[in-house]
CSV table of C-alpha atoms in Angstrom, one decimal:
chain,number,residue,atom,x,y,z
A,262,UNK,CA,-68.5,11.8,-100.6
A,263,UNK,CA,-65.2,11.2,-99.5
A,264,UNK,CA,-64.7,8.0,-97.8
A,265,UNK,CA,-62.7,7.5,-95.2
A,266,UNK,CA,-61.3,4.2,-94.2
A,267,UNK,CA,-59.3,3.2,-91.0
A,268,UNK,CA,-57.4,-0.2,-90.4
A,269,UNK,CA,-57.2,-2.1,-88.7
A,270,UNK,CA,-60.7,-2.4,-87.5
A,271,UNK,CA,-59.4,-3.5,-84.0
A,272,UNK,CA,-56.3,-4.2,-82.1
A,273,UNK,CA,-54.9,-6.6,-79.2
A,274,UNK,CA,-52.2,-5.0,-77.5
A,275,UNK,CA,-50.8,-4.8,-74.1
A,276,UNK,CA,-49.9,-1.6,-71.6
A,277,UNK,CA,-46.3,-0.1,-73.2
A,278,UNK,CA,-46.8,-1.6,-77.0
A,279,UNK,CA,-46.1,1.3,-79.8
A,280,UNK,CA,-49.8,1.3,-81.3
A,281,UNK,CA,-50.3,2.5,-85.2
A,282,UNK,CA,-53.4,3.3,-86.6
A,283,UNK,CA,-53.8,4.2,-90.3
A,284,UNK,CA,-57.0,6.4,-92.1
A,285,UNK,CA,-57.1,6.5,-95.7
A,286,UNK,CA,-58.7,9.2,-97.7
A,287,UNK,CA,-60.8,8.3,-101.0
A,288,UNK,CA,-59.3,11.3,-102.4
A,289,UNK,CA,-56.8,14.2,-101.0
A,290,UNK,CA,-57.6,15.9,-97.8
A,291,UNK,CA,-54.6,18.1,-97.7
A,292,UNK,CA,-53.8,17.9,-93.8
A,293,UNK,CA,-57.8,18.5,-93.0
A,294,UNK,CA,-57.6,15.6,-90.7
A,295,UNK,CA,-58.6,15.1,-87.1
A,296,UNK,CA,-58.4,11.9,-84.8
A,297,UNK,CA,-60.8,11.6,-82.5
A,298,UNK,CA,-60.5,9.0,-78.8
A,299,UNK,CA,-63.8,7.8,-77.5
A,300,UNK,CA,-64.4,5.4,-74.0
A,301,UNK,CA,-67.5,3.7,-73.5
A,302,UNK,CA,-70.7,5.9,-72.8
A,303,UNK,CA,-68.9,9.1,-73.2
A,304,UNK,CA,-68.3,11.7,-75.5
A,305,UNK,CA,-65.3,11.4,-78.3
A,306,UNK,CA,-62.9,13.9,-77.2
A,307,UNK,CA,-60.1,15.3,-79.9
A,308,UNK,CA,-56.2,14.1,-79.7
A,309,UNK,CA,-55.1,15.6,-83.0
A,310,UNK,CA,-55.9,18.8,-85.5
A,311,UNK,CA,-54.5,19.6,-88.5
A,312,UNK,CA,-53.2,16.0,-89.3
A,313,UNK,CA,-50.8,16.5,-86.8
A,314,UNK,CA,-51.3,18.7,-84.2
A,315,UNK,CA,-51.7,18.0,-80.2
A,316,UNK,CA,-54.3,19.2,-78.9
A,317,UNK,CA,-53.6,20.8,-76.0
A,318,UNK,CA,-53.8,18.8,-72.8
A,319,UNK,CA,-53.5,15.7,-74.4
A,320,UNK,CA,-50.3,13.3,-73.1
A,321,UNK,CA,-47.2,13.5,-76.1
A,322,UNK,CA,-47.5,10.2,-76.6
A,323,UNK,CA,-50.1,10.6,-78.7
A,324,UNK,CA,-48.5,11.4,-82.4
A,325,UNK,CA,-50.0,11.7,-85.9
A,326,UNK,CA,-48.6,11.8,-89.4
A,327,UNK,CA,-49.8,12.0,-93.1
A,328,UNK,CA,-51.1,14.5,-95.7
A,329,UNK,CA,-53.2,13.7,-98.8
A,330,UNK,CA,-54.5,10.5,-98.4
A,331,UNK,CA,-52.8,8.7,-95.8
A,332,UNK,CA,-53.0,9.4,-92.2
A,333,UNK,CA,-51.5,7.9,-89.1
A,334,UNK,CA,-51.9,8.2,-85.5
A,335,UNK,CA,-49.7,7.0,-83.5
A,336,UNK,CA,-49.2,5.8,-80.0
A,337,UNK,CA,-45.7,5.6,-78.5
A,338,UNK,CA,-46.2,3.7,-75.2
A,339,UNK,CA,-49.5,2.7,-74.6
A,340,UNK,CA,-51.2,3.1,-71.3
A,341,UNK,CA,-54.4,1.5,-69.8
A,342,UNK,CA,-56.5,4.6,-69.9
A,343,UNK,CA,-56.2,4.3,-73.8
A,344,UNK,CA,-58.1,1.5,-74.3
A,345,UNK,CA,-61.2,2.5,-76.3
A,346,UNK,CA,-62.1,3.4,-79.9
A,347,UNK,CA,-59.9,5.7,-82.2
A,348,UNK,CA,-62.3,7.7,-85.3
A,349,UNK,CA,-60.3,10.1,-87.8
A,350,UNK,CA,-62.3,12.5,-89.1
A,351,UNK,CA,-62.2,15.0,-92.4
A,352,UNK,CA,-63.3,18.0,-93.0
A,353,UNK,CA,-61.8,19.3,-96.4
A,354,UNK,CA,-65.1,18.5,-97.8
A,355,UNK,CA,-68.7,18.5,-97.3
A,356,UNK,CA,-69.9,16.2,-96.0
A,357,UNK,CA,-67.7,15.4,-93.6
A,358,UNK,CA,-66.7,11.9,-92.4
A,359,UNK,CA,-65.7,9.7,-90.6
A,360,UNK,CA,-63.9,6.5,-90.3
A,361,UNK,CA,-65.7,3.6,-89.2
A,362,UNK,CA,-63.4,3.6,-86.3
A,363,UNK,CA,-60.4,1.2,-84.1
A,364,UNK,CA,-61.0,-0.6,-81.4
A,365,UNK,CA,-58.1,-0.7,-79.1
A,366,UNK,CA,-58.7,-3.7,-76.6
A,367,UNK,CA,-56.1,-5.0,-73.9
A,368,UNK,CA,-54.1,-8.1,-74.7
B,45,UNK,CA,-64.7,26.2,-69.2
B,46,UNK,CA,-66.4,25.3,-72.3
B,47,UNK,CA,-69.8,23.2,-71.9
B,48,UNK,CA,-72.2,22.2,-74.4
B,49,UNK,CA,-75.6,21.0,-72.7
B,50,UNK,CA,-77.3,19.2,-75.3
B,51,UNK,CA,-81.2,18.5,-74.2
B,52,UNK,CA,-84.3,17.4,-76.2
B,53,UNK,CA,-84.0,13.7,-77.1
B,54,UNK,CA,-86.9,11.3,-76.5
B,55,UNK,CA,-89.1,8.5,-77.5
B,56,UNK,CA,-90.8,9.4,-81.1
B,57,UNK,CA,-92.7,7.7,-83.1
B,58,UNK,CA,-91.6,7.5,-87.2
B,59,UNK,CA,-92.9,10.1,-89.1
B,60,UNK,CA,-92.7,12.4,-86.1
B,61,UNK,CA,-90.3,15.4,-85.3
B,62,UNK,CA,-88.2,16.5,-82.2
B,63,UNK,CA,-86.7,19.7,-81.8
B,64,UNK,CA,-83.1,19.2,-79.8
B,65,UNK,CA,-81.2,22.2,-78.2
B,66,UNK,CA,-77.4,22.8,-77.0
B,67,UNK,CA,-76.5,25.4,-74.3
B,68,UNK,CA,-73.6,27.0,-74.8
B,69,UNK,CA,-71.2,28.4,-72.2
B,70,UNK,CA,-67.6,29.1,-71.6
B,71,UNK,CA,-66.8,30.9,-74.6
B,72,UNK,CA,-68.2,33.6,-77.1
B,73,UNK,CA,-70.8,31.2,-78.9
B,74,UNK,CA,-71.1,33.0,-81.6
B,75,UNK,CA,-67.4,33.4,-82.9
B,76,UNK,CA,-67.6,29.5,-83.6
B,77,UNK,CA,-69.4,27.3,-86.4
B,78,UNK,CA,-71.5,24.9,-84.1
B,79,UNK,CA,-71.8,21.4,-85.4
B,80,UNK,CA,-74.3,18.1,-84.8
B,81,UNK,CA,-73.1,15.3,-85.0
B,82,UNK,CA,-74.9,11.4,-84.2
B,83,UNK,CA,-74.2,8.2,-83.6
B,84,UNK,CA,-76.2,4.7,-83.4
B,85,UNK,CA,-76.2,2.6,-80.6
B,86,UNK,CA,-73.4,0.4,-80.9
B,87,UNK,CA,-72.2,2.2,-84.4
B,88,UNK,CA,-69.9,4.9,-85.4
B,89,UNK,CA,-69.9,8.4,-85.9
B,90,UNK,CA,-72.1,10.2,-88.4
B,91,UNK,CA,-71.7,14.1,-89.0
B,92,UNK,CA,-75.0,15.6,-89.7
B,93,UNK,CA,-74.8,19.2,-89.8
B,94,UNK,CA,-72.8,22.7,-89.6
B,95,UNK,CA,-74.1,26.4,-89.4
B,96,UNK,CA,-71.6,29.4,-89.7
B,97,UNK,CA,-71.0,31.5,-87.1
B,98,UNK,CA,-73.9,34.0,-87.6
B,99,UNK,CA,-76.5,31.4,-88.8
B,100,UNK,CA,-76.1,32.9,-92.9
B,101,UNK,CA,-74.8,29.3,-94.0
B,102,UNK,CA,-75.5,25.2,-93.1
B,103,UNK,CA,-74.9,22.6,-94.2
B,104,UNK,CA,-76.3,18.6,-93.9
B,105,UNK,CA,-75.5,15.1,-94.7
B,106,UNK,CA,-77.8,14.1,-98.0
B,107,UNK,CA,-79.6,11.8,-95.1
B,108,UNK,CA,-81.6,14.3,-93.2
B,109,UNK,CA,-81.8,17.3,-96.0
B,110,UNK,CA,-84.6,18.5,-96.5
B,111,UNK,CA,-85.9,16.8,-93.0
B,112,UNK,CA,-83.7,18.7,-90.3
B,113,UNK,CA,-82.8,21.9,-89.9
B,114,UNK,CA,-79.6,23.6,-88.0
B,115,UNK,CA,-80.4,27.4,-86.2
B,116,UNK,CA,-78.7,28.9,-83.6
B,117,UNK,CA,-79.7,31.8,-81.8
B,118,UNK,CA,-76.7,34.3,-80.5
B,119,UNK,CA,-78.4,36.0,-78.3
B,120,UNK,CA,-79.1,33.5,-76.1
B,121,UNK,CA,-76.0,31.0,-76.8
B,122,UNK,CA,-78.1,28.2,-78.3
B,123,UNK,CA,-77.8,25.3,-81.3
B,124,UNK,CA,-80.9,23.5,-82.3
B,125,UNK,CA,-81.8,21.2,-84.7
B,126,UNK,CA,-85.8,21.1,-85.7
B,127,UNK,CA,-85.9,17.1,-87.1
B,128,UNK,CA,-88.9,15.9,-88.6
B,129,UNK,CA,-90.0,13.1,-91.0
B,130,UNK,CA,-88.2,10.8,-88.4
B,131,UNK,CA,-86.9,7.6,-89.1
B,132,UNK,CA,-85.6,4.2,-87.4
B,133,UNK,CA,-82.3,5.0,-89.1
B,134,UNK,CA,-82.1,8.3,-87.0
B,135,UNK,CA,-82.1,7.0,-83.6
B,136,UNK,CA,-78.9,8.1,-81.9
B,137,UNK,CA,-76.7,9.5,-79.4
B,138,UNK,CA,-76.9,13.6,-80.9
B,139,UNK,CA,-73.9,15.4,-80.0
B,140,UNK,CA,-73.7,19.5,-80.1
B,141,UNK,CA,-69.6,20.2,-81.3
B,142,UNK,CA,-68.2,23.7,-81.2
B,143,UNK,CA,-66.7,24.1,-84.3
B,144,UNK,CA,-67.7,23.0,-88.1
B,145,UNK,CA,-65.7,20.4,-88.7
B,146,UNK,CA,-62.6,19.2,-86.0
B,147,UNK,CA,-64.4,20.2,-83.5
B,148,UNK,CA,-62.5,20.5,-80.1
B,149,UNK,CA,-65.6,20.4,-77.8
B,150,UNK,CA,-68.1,18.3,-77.7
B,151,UNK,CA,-71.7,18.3,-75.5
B,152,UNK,CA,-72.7,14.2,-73.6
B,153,UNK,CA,-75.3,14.2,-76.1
B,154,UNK,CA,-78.9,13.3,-76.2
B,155,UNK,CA,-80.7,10.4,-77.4
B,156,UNK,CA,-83.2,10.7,-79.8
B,157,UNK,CA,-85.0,7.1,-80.3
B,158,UNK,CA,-88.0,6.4,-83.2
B,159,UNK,CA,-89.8,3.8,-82.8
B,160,UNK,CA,-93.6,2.5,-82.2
């Protein structure tokens, strides 16, 4: 399996920091990459395809980066409604996974 | 608008099984790989399973093969997963995902909990 593995595991930071959070593959993924934001209680909702695609609807500053093994997502300015927990997620192989996830908490 | 009503999770005890449905709406069901995907209370995400579009291929995490089962029926815009043989390990938040890997949409979920 390929294992995917996100750092850090959490994060202090405070309303307008640039936030960077990095997933590395065990092995190449191409650009099969996804990030994935989820809030307490709800259901994760997707920010980015394709290693770096928006997905539509989703605010610009959300960013991500990478191909092969090493994957970024970035957050340019953050704001208080993105405090909760970031997963990247592959799907270049079977079975698919997940990172073990980054908690973004306020400062 | 896409929704995914997941439905089905409850109280079993181990060794038992639980069938859990998602009602699809929104968009044409069965143009879309349909994915499960679970997660433990206060844990990450797990993918468990895929099934192609008309139901010919699926897929599992070596966890629960040869214990759940993925179907879908087209007709009536509908994912399922028959689980059986269940375990502590598998209680968890079950989310239905449109799509077989990225998935874009994703159900509330349902919570499956084993235990005696």
């Amino acid at each position: 399996d390929i294992q995917m593995t996100q750092s850090p595991s959490s994060l202090s930071a405070s309303v307008g920091d640039r936030v960077t959070i990095t997933c590395r593959a065990s092995q190449g993924i191409r650009n099969d990459l996804g990030w994935y934001q989820q809030k307490p209680g709800k259901a994760p909702k997707r920010l980015i395809y394709d290693a770096s695609s928006l997905q539509s609807g989703v605010p610009s500053r959300f960013s991500g980066s990478g191909s092969g093994t090493e994957f970024t997502l970035t957050i340019s300015s953050l704001q208080p409604e993105d405090f909760a927990t970031y997963y990247c997620l592959q799907d270049n192989t079977y079975p698919r996974t997940f990172g073990q996830g980054t908690k973004v908490e306020i400062k | 608008e896409v929704q995914l009503v997941e439905s089905g999770g409850d109280l079993v005890q181990p060794g038992g099984s639980l069938r859990l449905s998602c009602a699809a709406s929104g968009f044409t069901f069965s143009n879309y790989y349909m994915s499960w995907v679970r997660q433990a209370p206060g844990k990450g995400l797990e993918w468990v399973a895929n099934i192609k579009q008309d139901g010919s291929e699926s897929r599992y995490v070596d966890s629960v093969k040869g214990r759940f089962t993925i179907s879908r029926d087209n007709t009536k815009d509908s994912l399922y997963l028959q689980m059986t043989s269940l375990r502590a390990e598998d209680t968890a938040v079950y989310y239905c995902v449109r799509g077989g890997g990225l998935g874009d949409y994703w159900g509330q979920g349902t919570l499956v909990t084993v235990s005696s």
